[in-house]
Coordinates of C-alpha atoms in Angstrom, one line a residue:
M243 CA 1.2 -44.7 60.1
A244 CA 3.3 -42.2 58.1
A245 CA 1.6 -40.1 55.5
V246 CA 1.7 -41.5 52.0
T247 CA 2.6 -39.0 49.3
A248 CA 2.7 -39.3 45.5
V249 CA 4.0 -42.6 44.3
A250 CA 6.9 -43.1 42.0
V251 CA 7.7 -46.8 41.6
A252 CA 10.2 -48.0 39.0
L253 CA 8.2 -49.5 36.1
V254 CA 10.7 -52.3 35.4
T255 CA 10.8 -56.1 35.7
A256 CA 13.4 -58.1 37.5
V257 CA 14.9 -59.2 34.2
P258 CA 17.8 -57.1 33.0
A259 CA 18.0 -55.7 29.5
Q260 CA 19.3 -58.3 27.0
V261 CA 21.5 -57.5 24.0
V262 CA 21.1 -59.7 20.9
R263 CA 23.8 -59.2 18.2
L264 CA 22.4 -59.1 14.7
A265 CA 24.2 -61.1 12.1
G266 CA 26.0 -58.9 9.6
G267 CA 25.4 -55.7 11.5
S268 CA 22.5 -53.3 11.0
A269 CA 21.8 -49.7 10.0
G270 CA 20.8 -49.1 13.6
G271 CA 20.0 -50.8 16.8
S272 CA 16.5 -51.6 18.1
V273 CA 14.8 -51.5 21.5
S274 CA 11.9 -54.0 22.0
G275 CA 10.1 -55.6 24.8
V276 CA 6.7 -56.3 26.5
V277 CA 4.7 -54.0 28.7
F278 CA 3.4 -56.2 31.5
D279 CA 0.7 -55.7 34.1
S280 CA 2.1 -57.4 37.2
L281 CA -1.2 -56.8 39.1
A282 CA -3.3 -58.7 36.6
Q283 CA -0.5 -61.0 35.6
A284 CA -1.1 -60.3 31.9
P285 CA 0.4 -58.3 29.1
L286 CA -0.7 -54.6 28.9
G287 CA -2.0 -53.6 25.5
G288 CA -2.7 -50.0 24.5
A289 CA 0.2 -48.6 26.5
M290 CA 1.9 -45.5 25.1
V291 CA 5.6 -46.5 25.1
Q292 CA 8.1 -43.7 24.9
L293 CA 11.9 -43.7 24.1
V294 CA 13.7 -40.4 25.0
D295 CA 17.4 -39.5 24.5
A296 CA 18.7 -39.2 28.0
D297 CA 21.6 -36.9 27.0
N298 CA 19.6 -34.5 24.8
A299 CA 16.5 -33.0 26.4
D300 CA 15.6 -31.2 23.2
A301 CA 15.5 -34.4 21.1
S302 CA 12.1 -35.5 19.9
V303 CA 10.3 -38.3 21.8
R304 CA 9.7 -41.5 19.9
T305 CA 6.3 -43.0 20.7
M306 CA 4.5 -46.1 19.8
T307 CA 1.5 -48.1 21.3
S308 CA 1.9 -51.6 22.6
D309 CA -0.1 -54.3 20.8
S310 CA -2.7 -56.6 22.3
A311 CA 0.2 -58.8 23.6
G312 CA 1.9 -55.8 25.2
R313 CA 4.8 -55.9 22.6
F314 CA 6.6 -52.8 21.3
L315 CA 9.6 -52.2 18.9
F316 CA 11.7 -49.2 18.2
T317 CA 13.9 -49.6 15.1
A318 CA 16.9 -47.6 13.9
V319 CA 18.0 -46.5 17.4
P320 CA 21.4 -44.8 17.2
R321 CA 24.1 -45.3 19.8
G322 CA 23.4 -43.6 23.1
R323 CA 21.6 -43.6 26.4
Y324 CA 17.8 -43.6 26.5
L325 CA 15.0 -43.4 28.9
L326 CA 12.3 -46.0 28.3
G327 CA 8.8 -45.7 29.9
F328 CA 5.1 -45.8 29.2
L329 CA 1.8 -44.1 29.9
H330 CA -1.5 -45.9 30.5
P331 CA -4.8 -45.2 32.2
M332 CA -4.0 -48.0 34.6
L333 CA -1.1 -46.0 36.0
D334 CA -3.4 -43.0 36.6
S335 CA -5.9 -45.2 38.3
L336 CA -3.2 -46.5 40.7
G337 CA -1.9 -43.1 41.4
L338 CA 1.5 -44.0 40.0
E339 CA 3.9 -41.5 38.4
P340 CA 5.8 -42.8 35.3
N341 CA 9.4 -43.6 36.3
P342 CA 11.3 -44.6 33.1
R343 CA 14.2 -47.0 33.1
E344 CA 17.6 -46.2 31.5
V345 CA 18.8 -48.4 28.6
S346 CA 21.9 -48.1 26.4
S347 CA 22.1 -48.8 22.7
D348 CA 25.3 -49.4 20.8
G349 CA 23.5 -48.6 17.5
I350 CA 23.9 -52.1 16.2
A351 CA 22.4 -54.7 18.5
A352 CA 18.8 -55.6 19.2
L353 CA 18.1 -54.6 22.9
R354 CA 15.3 -56.4 24.8
A355 CA 14.0 -54.3 27.7
D356 CA 10.6 -55.2 29.4
I357 CA 8.7 -52.7 31.4
S358 CA 5.8 -53.2 33.8
I359 CA 3.3 -52.0 36.3
P360 CA 4.8 -52.9 39.7
S361 CA 3.7 -56.1 41.5
P362 CA 1.5 -56.0 44.6
T363 CA 4.5 -56.8 46.8
K364 CA 6.5 -53.9 45.2
L365 CA 3.6 -51.5 45.7
R366 CA 3.1 -52.6 49.3
T367 CA 6.9 -52.2 50.0
A368 CA 7.0 -48.8 48.4
L369 CA 4.0 -47.4 50.1
C370 CA 3.9 -49.2 53.4
G371 CA 7.4 -50.4 54.0
A372 CA 9.2 -53.8 54.1
D373 CA 8.0 -54.5 57.6
A374 CA 4.3 -54.2 56.6
V375 CA 5.0 -56.8 53.8
S376 CA 6.7 -59.2 56.2
R377 CA 3.7 -58.9 58.6
G378 CA 1.3 -59.7 55.8
D379 CA -0.4 -56.3 56.0
A380 CA -2.6 -55.3 53.0
L381 CA -2.6 -52.2 50.9
I382 CA -5.8 -50.5 49.8
I383 CA -5.6 -47.7 47.2
G384 CA -8.0 -45.8 45.0
Y385 CA -9.5 -42.4 44.5
A386 CA -12.2 -40.5 46.3
R387 CA -14.4 -38.8 43.7
M388 CA -17.6 -37.0 43.4
A389 CA -20.4 -38.6 41.4
P390 CA -21.6 -38.4 38.8
R391 CA -18.7 -36.9 36.8
G392 CA -15.8 -38.1 38.9
A393 CA -14.3 -34.9 40.2
A394 CA -11.6 -35.5 42.8
V395 CA -12.5 -34.9 46.5
D396 CA -9.5 -33.3 48.1
S397 CA -8.7 -34.2 51.8
A398 CA -11.3 -36.9 52.0
A399 CA -10.8 -39.2 55.1
V400 CA -10.8 -42.8 54.1
R401 CA -11.3 -45.5 56.7
A402 CA -11.0 -49.2 56.7
Q403 CA -12.5 -51.2 59.6
W404 CA -12.6 -54.8 60.5
I405 CA -13.1 -57.1 63.5
E406 CA -10.1 -58.6 65.3
L407 CA -10.3 -61.6 67.6
T408 CA -7.6 -62.0 70.3
L409 CA -6.9 -65.1 72.3
E410 CA -6.0 -64.0 75.9
R411 CA -5.9 -66.1 79.0
G412 CA -8.0 -68.8 77.5
S413 CA -10.8 -66.5 76.3
I414 CA -11.4 -64.7 73.0
H415 CA -11.8 -61.0 72.9
R416 CA -13.5 -59.2 70.1
S417 CA -12.4 -55.7 69.1
V418 CA -12.9 -53.3 66.1
A419 CA -9.7 -52.3 64.4
H420 CA -9.3 -49.6 61.8
R421 CA -6.8 -47.7 59.7
S422 CA -7.3 -44.3 58.1
A423 CA -5.7 -42.1 55.4
M424 CA -6.3 -38.7 53.9
A425 CA -6.8 -38.4 50.2
Q426 CA -4.4 -36.1 48.3
E427 CA -5.5 -33.2 46.1
T428 CA -6.1 -35.5 43.2
G429 CA -8.4 -37.6 45.4
W430 CA -5.8 -40.5 45.5
Y431 CA -5.5 -42.4 48.8
A432 CA -3.6 -45.3 50.2
V433 CA -4.5 -47.2 53.4
C434 CA -1.8 -49.5 54.9
G435 CA -2.2 -52.1 57.6
A436 CA -5.4 -53.8 56.7
P437 CA -5.7 -57.6 57.1
S438 CA -4.8 -59.8 54.0
A439 CA -7.4 -62.3 52.9
G440 CA -10.0 -60.8 55.2
T441 CA -13.3 -58.9 55.2
I442 CA -13.3 -55.2 55.8
L443 CA -15.7 -52.2 55.7
L444 CA -14.4 -49.3 53.6
W445 CA -15.7 -45.8 53.2
A446 CA -14.7 -42.1 52.9
S447 CA -16.0 -39.0 54.5
H448 CA -15.6 -35.3 53.8
G449 CA -17.1 -32.8 56.1
A450 CA -20.7 -33.9 56.6
D451 CA -20.7 -36.2 53.6
S452 CA -19.8 -39.8 53.4
T453 CA -19.7 -42.5 50.8
E454 CA -21.5 -45.9 51.2
A455 CA -19.8 -48.3 53.5
L456 CA -18.7 -51.2 51.4
E457 CA -18.1 -54.7 52.7
L458 CA -15.1 -56.0 50.7
E459 CA -12.9 -59.1 50.6
V460 CA -9.2 -58.3 50.6
P461 CA -7.3 -60.7 48.3
A462 CA -4.6 -63.0 49.6
S463 CA -2.2 -60.9 47.6
G464 CA -2.7 -58.1 50.1
F465 CA -3.6 -55.6 47.4
L466 CA -7.0 -54.0 46.8
R467 CA -7.9 -51.1 44.6
R468 CA -11.3 -49.4 45.1
D469 CA -12.5 -46.0 44.1
L470 CA -15.1 -44.4 46.4
Y471 CA -17.7 -42.1 45.0
F472 CA -19.6 -39.5 47.0
G473 CA -23.2 -39.0 45.9
T474 CA -26.4 -37.2 47.0
A475 CA -29.1 -39.5 48.2
V476 CA -32.4 -39.0 50.0
V477 CA -33.0 -41.1 53.2
A478 CA -36.2 -40.5 55.0
G479 CA -36.3 -37.0 53.6
Q480 CA -32.7 -36.1 54.4
D481 CA -29.3 -36.4 52.8
S482 CA -28.0 -39.8 53.5
A483 CA -24.3 -38.9 52.8
A484 CA -23.8 -37.8 56.3
A485 CA -22.9 -41.2 57.6
P486 CA -21.8 -44.6 56.2
V487 CA -24.6 -47.0 55.6
D488 CA -24.3 -50.2 57.6
S489 CA -26.1 -53.5 57.4
S490 CA -28.6 -52.6 60.1
S491 CA -29.9 -49.6 58.0
R492 CA -30.6 -52.0 55.2
S493 CA -33.0 -53.9 57.5
R494 CA -34.8 -50.8 58.6
G495 CA -35.9 -50.2 55.0
L496 CA -34.7 -46.6 54.6
R497 CA -35.3 -45.5 51.0
R498 CA -32.8 -43.7 48.8
S499 CA -33.6 -41.9 45.5
G500 CA -31.7 -39.9 43.0
D501 CA -31.2 -39.3 39.3
G502 CA -28.6 -41.9 38.4
R503 CA -28.8 -44.6 35.9
L504 CA -27.3 -48.1 35.9
S505 CA -27.7 -51.0 33.5
G506 CA -26.5 -54.5 33.0
I507 CA -27.3 -58.2 32.4
V508 CA -27.9 -61.2 34.6
V509 CA -26.7 -64.6 33.4
S510 CA -26.2 -68.1 34.7
A511 CA -22.6 -68.7 35.9
L512 CA -22.8 -72.1 34.3
G513 CA -23.4 -71.8 30.6
G514 CA -24.0 -68.0 30.5
E515 CA -27.7 -68.2 29.5
P516 CA -29.7 -65.1 30.4
L517 CA -31.8 -65.2 33.6
V518 CA -35.3 -63.8 33.1
G519 CA -37.2 -62.1 35.9
A520 CA -34.3 -61.7 38.3
R521 CA -34.9 -58.9 40.8
V522 CA -32.1 -56.2 40.6
G523 CA -31.9 -53.2 42.8
I524 CA -29.8 -50.7 44.8
V525 CA -30.1 -51.7 48.5
N526 CA -33.0 -49.7 49.8
G527 CA -33.2 -48.0 46.5
P528 CA -35.0 -48.5 43.1
Q529 CA -35.7 -52.0 42.0
T530 CA -36.4 -53.6 38.6
R531 CA -36.6 -57.0 36.9
S532 CA -34.4 -58.5 34.1
D533 CA -36.1 -58.9 30.8
A534 CA -36.3 -61.9 28.4
T535 CA -32.6 -61.3 27.4
G536 CA -31.5 -61.0 31.0
R537 CA -30.9 -57.2 30.6
W538 CA -32.0 -54.6 33.1
V539 CA -32.0 -50.8 33.6
L540 CA -32.2 -48.9 36.9
T541 CA -33.3 -45.3 36.8
G542 CA -33.8 -42.9 39.6
A543 CA -30.9 -44.5 41.4
P544 CA -28.8 -42.6 44.1
T545 CA -25.5 -41.5 42.6
G546 CA -22.2 -42.6 44.1
T547 CA -20.8 -45.9 45.2
R548 CA -23.7 -48.2 46.2
M549 CA -24.5 -51.8 46.9
L550 CA -26.3 -53.8 44.2
E551 CA -28.5 -56.7 45.2
V552 CA -29.6 -59.4 42.7
R553 CA -32.0 -62.2 43.5
A554 CA -33.4 -64.9 41.3
V555 CA -35.4 -68.1 41.9
A556 CA -33.2 -71.0 43.0
R557 CA -30.1 -68.8 42.6
F558 CA -27.6 -67.7 45.3
P559 CA -28.1 -64.0 46.0
V560 CA -25.5 -61.6 44.8
L561 CA -24.5 -58.4 46.8
M562 CA -21.8 -56.3 45.1
P563 CA -20.5 -52.7 45.1
V564 CA -21.3 -50.6 42.0
D565 CA -20.6 -47.0 41.0
V566 CA -23.6 -45.0 39.8
V567 CA -21.8 -42.4 37.8
D568 CA -21.9 -40.8 34.3
G569 CA -20.9 -43.3 31.7
A570 CA -20.9 -46.3 34.0
A571 CA -20.2 -49.5 32.1
P572 CA -23.0 -52.2 32.1
V573 CA -22.8 -54.5 35.1
R574 CA -22.6 -58.3 34.4
V575 CA -23.9 -60.5 37.1
A576 CA -23.3 -64.2 36.9
M577 CA -25.4 -66.3 39.4
V578 CA -24.8 -69.8 40.6
T579 CA -27.6 -72.1 41.7
L580 CA -28.5 -72.1 45.4
K581 CA -28.4 -75.9 45.2
A582 CA -24.8 -75.9 44.0
V583 CA -23.7 -73.7 46.8
L584 CA -25.6 -75.5 49.6
D585 CA -24.7 -78.9 48.3
T586 CA -21.1 -77.9 48.6
V587 CA -21.8 -76.8 52.2
R588 CA -23.5 -80.1 52.9
V589 CA -20.6 -82.2 51.5
T590 CA -18.1 -80.1 53.6
A591 CA -20.3 -80.6 56.7
M592 CA -20.4 -84.4 56.1
R593 CA -16.6 -84.7 55.9
G594 CA -16.3 -83.3 59.4
G595 CA -19.8 -84.4 60.5
N596 CA -18.8 -86.2 63.8
L597 CA -16.6 -83.3 64.9
R598 CA -19.3 -80.7 64.1
Q599 CA -22.0 -82.7 65.9
Q600 CA -19.7 -82.8 69.0
E601 CA -19.2 -79.1 68.8
F602 CA -22.9 -78.5 68.4
A603 CA -23.6 -80.7 71.5
Q604 CA -21.0 -78.9 73.5
R605 CA -22.3 -75.5 72.6
R606 CA -25.8 -76.7 73.4
R607 CA -24.7 -77.7 76.9
S608 CA -23.1 -74.3 77.6
S609 CA -25.2 -71.7 79.2
G610 CA -25.6 -68.0 78.5
T611 CA -23.9 -67.9 75.1
G612 CA -27.0 -68.2 72.9
R613 CA -30.2 -70.1 72.2
V614 CA -30.0 -73.6 70.8
I615 CA -32.9 -75.6 69.2
G616 CA -32.4 -79.3 68.8
S617 CA -34.1 -81.8 66.4
E618 CA -36.5 -82.8 69.2
D619 CA -37.5 -79.2 69.7
V620 CA -38.2 -79.0 66.0
Q621 CA -40.4 -82.1 66.1
R622 CA -42.3 -80.7 69.1
R623 CA -43.0 -77.4 67.4
N624 CA -43.9 -79.2 64.1
P625 CA -43.4 -76.3 61.7
L626 CA -44.8 -76.5 58.2
V627 CA -41.6 -74.9 56.8
T628 CA -38.2 -74.2 58.5
S629 CA -38.7 -70.4 58.6
D630 CA -41.7 -70.9 60.8
L631 CA -39.3 -71.6 63.7
F632 CA -38.0 -68.1 63.6
R633 CA -41.5 -66.8 64.4
T634 CA -41.3 -68.5 67.8
I635 CA -37.8 -67.6 69.0
P636 CA -37.6 -64.6 71.4
G637 CA -35.7 -61.7 69.9
V638 CA -35.9 -63.2 66.4
W639 CA -38.5 -62.6 63.7
L640 CA -39.1 -62.6 60.0
E641 CA -39.0 -59.1 58.6
R642 CA -40.3 -58.1 55.2
D643 CA -38.2 -55.8 53.0
T644 CA -39.5 -53.3 50.4
S645 CA -39.8 -56.0 47.7
G646 CA -42.0 -58.2 49.9
E647 CA -39.3 -60.9 50.7
E648 CA -38.8 -62.0 54.3
F649 CA -35.4 -62.2 56.0
I650 CA -34.3 -63.2 59.6
G651 CA -34.3 -60.1 61.8
M652 CA -32.9 -59.8 65.3
R653 CA -33.1 -57.4 68.2
D654 CA -29.6 -56.8 69.7
V655 CA -28.6 -54.7 72.7
I656 CA -25.7 -53.2 70.7
A657 CA -26.8 -53.3 67.1
G658 CA -30.4 -52.7 67.7
E659 CA -32.8 -54.1 65.1
C660 CA -30.7 -55.7 62.4
R661 CA -30.6 -58.4 59.8
A662 CA -29.0 -61.6 61.2
S663 CA -26.0 -63.3 59.5
V664 CA -27.1 -66.8 58.4
F665 CA -24.8 -69.8 58.4
V666 CA -25.7 -73.2 56.9
N667 CA -23.7 -76.1 58.1
G668 CA -21.0 -73.7 59.3
M669 CA -20.7 -71.6 56.1
L670 CA -21.8 -68.0 55.9
M671 CA -24.6 -67.7 53.3
R672 CA -25.1 -63.9 52.6
G673 CA -28.5 -62.7 51.5
L674 CA -30.5 -65.9 52.1
S675 CA -34.2 -65.1 52.4
A676 CA -36.7 -67.1 54.3
L677 CA -38.0 -68.6 51.0
D678 CA -34.4 -69.6 50.1
I679 CA -34.0 -71.5 53.4
D680 CA -37.4 -73.2 53.1
G681 CA -36.6 -74.3 49.6
Y682 CA -33.5 -76.2 50.6
V683 CA -33.7 -77.1 54.3
R684 CA -36.8 -79.1 55.3
P685 CA -37.8 -79.3 59.0
A686 CA -37.3 -83.1 58.9
D687 CA -33.7 -82.6 57.9
L688 CA -32.8 -80.2 60.7
I689 CA -30.2 -81.3 63.2
G690 CA -30.4 -78.0 65.1
I691 CA -30.4 -74.2 65.0
E692 CA -28.2 -71.9 67.1
V693 CA -29.1 -68.2 67.6
Y694 CA -26.5 -65.8 69.0
P695 CA -26.7 -62.1 69.9
A696 CA -23.8 -60.0 68.6
M697 CA -21.7 -60.1 71.8
T698 CA -22.0 -63.8 72.3
V699 CA -21.3 -65.1 68.7
P700 CA -18.6 -67.8 68.6
P701 CA -15.6 -66.6 66.5
Q702 CA -16.3 -69.1 63.7
F703 CA -19.8 -67.6 63.2
R704 CA -19.0 -63.9 63.4
E705 CA -19.5 -61.5 60.5
Q706 CA -18.5 -57.9 59.9
N707 CA -22.0 -56.4 60.1
G708 CA -22.2 -56.2 63.9
C709 CA -25.5 -58.1 64.1
G710 CA -26.0 -61.5 65.7
S711 CA -25.9 -64.9 63.9
V712 CA -28.2 -67.7 63.1
V713 CA -26.6 -71.1 62.5
I714 CA -28.6 -73.8 60.8
W715 CA -27.4 -77.5 60.8
S716 CA -29.0 -80.0 58.4
R717 CA -28.5 -83.6 57.4

């Protein structure tokens, strides 16, 4: 991939400037329009719009701020050629250099000229080329910075990694693909060639330091923006920044500490009422509980980009990236009920129930791909709760994390000891604890359970974390 340098993308829309004649003439023309954010598909308020005489470099610059609807208006504009552009923190965050458009005024008419932040497609074309857009490749941009104050990290190596499945001669091959880029002096980076609408791991390294490895979903638009913050953290008495943190390290219970602070609120996704007593914490770091108003404060947190885990009774767990830096904005976490998520899974499974039962039976007949437990096996073992089954399967156990909750652990030849990916009725359910599983899936409702080591996981049950998978089927 060719090196990506500073970006200068025309900040214009596809709509040409429009001239509207004013009845009876005017003491001067006008230039108006809307500043539009093509990434968010919304007007951009608070932009500093500038109008400069293109033929007179010494002329004063006319400046105004766009309103909440993105609108701006310059009146009494004499005849001549002008450069129209804008400044906004969003441009800086994207690493874009202002590139004004030229407009011409006849000194009489009202001229309409919209300006905008480029669309994802335009950015992808400018940075990665038209071929990348036609292939559907994604673009990832952002800044590599040092926590807590956000200083740029020059020449940081940014890496995106994901799993690719290739069908070859009737078999499926699994491989790990990656793309890399070097951050510029400002810390800005751009990674081309990532998969659109897929899951990736993203991190940055600089010398012996590394940011947290983030598991991110790339939007279908093929454009993702994510800053990566380096921070000092203590892991088992040593600096953890030396290597990206993967899912297996979470299961080993390594502890991180620091002097960072993060706050926020936990609410219900339906209705927005505060959730009391939700457990909030940095993965393998400090933990706390939300108060009567749903608010929480984490102190002693490792600085930098981290993963925040939020759990509440009968709620689907939330795992999200956060930046523990000076002045970090409060984090709002909206949680859906576990029942709502699993009921959706159950309905989906019922629609294709016969096909899934056939697939389950076929996989059960196959040998050497994994361990399959049918309903008759469940009846014979007669567990009190569903999670009891995982205490009797070789290579699988229930591990207890630092908060006291139990999760399904696995021993894998490649990944070592790691936390298994859990699927319910074919859908990946991140962060499910043993208690969550017991609360919704009763032993009497089990159709079967499939357990796969990392190298034998069927493609439809494969996750990015490199560990094996446990697939639970229920009525």
